[in-house]
PDB file of C-alpha atoms in Angstrom:
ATOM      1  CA  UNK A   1     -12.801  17.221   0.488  1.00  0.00           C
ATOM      2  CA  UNK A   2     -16.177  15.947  -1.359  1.00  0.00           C
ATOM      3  CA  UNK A   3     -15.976  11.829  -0.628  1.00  0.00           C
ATOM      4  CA  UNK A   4     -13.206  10.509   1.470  1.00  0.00           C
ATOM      5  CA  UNK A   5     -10.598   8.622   0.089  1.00  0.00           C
ATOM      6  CA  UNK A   6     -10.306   4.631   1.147  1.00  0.00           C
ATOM      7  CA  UNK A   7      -6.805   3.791   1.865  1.00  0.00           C
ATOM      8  CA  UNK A   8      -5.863   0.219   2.104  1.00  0.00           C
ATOM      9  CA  UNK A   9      -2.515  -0.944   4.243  1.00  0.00           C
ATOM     10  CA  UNK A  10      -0.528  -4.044   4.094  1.00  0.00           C
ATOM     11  CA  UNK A  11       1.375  -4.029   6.951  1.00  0.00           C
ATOM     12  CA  UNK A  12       1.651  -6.653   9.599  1.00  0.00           C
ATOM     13  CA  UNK A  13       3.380  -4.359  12.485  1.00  0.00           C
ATOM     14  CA  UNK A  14       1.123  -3.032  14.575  1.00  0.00           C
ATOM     15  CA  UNK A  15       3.061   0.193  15.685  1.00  0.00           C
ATOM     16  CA  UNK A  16       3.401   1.007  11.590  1.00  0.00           C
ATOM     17  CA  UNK A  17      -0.521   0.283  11.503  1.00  0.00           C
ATOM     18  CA  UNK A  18      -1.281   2.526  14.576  1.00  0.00           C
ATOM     19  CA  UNK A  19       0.819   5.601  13.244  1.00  0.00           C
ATOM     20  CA  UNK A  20      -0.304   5.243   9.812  1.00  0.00           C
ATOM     21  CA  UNK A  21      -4.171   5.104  10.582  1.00  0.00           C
ATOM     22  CA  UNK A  22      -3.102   8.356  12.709  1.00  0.00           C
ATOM     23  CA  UNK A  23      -1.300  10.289   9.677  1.00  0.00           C
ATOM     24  CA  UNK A  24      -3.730   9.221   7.189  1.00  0.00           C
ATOM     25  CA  UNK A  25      -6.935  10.647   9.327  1.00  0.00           C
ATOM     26  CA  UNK A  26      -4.941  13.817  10.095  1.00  0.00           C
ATOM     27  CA  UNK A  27      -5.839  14.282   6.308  1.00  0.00           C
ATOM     28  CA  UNK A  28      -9.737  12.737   6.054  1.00  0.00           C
ATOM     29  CA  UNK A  29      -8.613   9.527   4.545  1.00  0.00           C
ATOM     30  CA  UNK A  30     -10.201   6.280   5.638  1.00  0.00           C
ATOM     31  CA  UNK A  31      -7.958   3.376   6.411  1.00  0.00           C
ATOM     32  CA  UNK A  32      -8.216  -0.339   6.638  1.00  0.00           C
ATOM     33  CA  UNK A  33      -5.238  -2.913   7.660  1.00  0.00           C
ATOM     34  CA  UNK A  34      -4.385  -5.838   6.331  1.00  0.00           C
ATOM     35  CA  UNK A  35      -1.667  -8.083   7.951  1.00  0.00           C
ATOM     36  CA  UNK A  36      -0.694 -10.184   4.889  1.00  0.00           C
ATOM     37  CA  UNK A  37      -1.177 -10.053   1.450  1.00  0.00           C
ATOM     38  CA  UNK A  38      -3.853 -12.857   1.401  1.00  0.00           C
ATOM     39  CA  UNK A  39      -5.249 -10.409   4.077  1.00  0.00           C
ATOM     40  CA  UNK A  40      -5.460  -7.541   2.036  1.00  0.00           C
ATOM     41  CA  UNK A  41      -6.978  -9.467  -1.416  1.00  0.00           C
ATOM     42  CA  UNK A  42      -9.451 -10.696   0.639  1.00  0.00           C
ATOM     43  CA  UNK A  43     -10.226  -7.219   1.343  1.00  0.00           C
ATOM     44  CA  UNK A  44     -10.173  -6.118  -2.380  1.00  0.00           C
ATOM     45  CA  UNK A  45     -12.731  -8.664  -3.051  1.00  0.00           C
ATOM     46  CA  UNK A  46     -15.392  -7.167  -0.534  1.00  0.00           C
ATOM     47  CA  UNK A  47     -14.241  -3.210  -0.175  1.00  0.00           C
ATOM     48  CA  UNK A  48     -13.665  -0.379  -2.696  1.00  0.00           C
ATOM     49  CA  UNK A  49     -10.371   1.328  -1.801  1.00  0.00           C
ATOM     50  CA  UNK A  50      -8.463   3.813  -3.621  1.00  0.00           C
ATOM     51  CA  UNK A  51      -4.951   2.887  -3.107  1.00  0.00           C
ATOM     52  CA  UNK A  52      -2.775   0.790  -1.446  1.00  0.00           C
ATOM     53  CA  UNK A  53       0.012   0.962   1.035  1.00  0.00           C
ATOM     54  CA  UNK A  54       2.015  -2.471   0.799  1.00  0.00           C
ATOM     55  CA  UNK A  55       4.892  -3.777   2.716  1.00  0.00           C
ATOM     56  CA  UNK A  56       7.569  -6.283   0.737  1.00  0.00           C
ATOM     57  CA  UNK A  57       7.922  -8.700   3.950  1.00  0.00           C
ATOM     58  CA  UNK A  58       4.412 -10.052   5.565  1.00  0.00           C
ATOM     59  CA  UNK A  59       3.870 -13.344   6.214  1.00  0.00           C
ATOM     60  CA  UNK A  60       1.512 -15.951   4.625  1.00  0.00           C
ATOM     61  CA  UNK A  61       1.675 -13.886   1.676  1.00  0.00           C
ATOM     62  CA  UNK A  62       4.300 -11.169   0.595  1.00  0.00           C
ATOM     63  CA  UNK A  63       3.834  -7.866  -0.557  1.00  0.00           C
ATOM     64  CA  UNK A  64       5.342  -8.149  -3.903  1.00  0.00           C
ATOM     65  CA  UNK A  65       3.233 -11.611  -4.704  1.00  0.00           C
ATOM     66  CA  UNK A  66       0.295  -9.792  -3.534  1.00  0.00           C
ATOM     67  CA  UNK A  67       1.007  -7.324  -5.966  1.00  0.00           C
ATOM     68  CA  UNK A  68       1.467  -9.347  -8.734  1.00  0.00           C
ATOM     69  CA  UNK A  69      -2.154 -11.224  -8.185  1.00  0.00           C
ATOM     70  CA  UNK A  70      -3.479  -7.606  -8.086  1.00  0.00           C
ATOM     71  CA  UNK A  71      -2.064  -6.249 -11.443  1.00  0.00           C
ATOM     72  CA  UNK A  72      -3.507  -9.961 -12.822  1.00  0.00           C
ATOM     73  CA  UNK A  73      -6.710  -9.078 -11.657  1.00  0.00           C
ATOM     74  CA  UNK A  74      -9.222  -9.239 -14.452  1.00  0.00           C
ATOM     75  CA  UNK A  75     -11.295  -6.139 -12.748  1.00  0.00           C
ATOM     76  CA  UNK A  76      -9.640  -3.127 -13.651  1.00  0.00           C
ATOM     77  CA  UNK A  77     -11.149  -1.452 -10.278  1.00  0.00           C
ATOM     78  CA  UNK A  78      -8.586  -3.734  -8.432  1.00  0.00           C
ATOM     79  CA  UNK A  79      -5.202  -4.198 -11.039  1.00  0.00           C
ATOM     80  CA  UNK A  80      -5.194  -0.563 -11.764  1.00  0.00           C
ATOM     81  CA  UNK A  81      -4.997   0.702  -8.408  1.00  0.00           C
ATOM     82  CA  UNK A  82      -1.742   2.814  -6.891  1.00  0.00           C
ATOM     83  CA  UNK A  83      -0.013   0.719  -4.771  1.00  0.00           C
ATOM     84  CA  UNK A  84       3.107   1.648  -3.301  1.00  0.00           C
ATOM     85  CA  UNK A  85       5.814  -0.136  -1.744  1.00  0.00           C
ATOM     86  CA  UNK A  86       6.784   0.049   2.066  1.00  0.00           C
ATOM     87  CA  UNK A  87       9.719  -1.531   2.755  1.00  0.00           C
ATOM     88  CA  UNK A  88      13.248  -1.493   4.749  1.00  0.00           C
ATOM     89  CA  UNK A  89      14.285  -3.168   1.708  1.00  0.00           C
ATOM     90  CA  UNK A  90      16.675  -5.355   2.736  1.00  0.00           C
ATOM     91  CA  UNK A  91      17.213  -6.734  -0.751  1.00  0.00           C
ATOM     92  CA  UNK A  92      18.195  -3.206  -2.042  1.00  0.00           C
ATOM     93  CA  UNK A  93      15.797  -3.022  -5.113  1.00  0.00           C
ATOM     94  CA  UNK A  94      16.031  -0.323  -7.405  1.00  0.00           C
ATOM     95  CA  UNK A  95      13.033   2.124  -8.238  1.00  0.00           C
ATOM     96  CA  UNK A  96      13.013   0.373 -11.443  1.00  0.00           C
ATOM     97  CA  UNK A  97      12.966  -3.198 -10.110  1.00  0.00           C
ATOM     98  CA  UNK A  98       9.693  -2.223  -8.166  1.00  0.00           C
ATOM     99  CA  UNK A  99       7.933  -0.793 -10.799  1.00  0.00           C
ATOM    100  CA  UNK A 100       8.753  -4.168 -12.595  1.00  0.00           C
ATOM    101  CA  UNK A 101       7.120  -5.684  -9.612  1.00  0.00           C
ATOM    102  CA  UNK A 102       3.909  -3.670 -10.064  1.00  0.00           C
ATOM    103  CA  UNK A 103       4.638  -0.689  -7.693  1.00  0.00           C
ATOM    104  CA  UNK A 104       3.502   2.633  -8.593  1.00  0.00           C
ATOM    105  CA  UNK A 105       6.093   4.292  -5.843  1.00  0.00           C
ATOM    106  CA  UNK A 106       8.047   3.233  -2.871  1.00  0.00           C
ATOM    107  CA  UNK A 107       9.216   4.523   0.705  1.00  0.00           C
ATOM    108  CA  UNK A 108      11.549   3.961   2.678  1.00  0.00           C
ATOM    109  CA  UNK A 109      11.435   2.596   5.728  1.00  0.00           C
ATOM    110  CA  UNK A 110      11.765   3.898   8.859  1.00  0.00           C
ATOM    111  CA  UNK A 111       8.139   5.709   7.262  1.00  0.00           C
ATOM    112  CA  UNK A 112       8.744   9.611   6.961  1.00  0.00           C
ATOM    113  CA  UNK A 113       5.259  10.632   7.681  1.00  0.00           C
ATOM    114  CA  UNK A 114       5.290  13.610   5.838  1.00  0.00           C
ATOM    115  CA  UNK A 115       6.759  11.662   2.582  1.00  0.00           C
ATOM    116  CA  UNK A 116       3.647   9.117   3.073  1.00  0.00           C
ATOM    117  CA  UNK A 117       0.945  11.795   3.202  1.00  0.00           C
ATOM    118  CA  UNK A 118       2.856  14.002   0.099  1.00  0.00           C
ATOM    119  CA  UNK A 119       2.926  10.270  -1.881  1.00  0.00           C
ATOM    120  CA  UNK A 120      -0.392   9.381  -1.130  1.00  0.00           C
ATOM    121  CA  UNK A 121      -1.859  12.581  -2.121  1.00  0.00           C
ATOM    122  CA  UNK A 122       0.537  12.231  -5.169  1.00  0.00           C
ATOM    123  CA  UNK A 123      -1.775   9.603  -6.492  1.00  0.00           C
ATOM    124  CA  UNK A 124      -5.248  10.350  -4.737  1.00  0.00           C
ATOM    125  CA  UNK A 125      -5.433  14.244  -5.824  1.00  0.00           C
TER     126      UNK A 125
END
């Protein structure tokens, strides 16, 4: 792998955090946590990353607002980046209705590690 790949998660449960830094350096990508989606704009504003890992439910600021203030972005570094969804999804929204949200993908929760490394590379190879 030539430059490693800069993973940004927006997650605001530790235990998800922990096991998903693990996974993710398994494979030589970099990660950096965010615990809410003001959190994790902040971060786009200082940090290059190449995709991000968003959950729906955070607090201060949700995942799918979050979302929508990144696809808005005027610098096409930061709207056109992956992001996919992690949620339980309570609300039962279809593949469709995330992609309306701005969501490139979305997993399930509980995380299936080896469906979030095989989805990440999805969009990073």
């Amino acid at each position: 792998m030539s430059d490693q790949k800069n993973i940004l998660v927006g997650e605001d449960s530790s235990i998800i955090i922990n096991l998903t830094k693990n996974v993710l350096a398994f494979e030589n990508y970099k990660m950096k946590a965010a615990r809410n989606g003001k959190q994790v704009l902040d971060l786009l504003d200082k940090e290059k990353f190449d995709l991000i890992l968003m959950d729906i439910s955070m607090p201060v600021m949700d995942g799918i607002e979050c979302t929508r203030q990144i696809r808005a972005s005027e610098d096409q570094a930061i709207s056109k980046l992956p992001i996919i969804a992690i949620s339980g999804n309570i609300h039962n929204y279809t593949p469709e209705e995330f992609r309306k949200f701005g969501f490139d993908d979305f997993i399930q929760k509980p995380l299936n590690y080896d469906k979030v490394l095989a989805t990440v590379k999805k969009f990073l190879s």
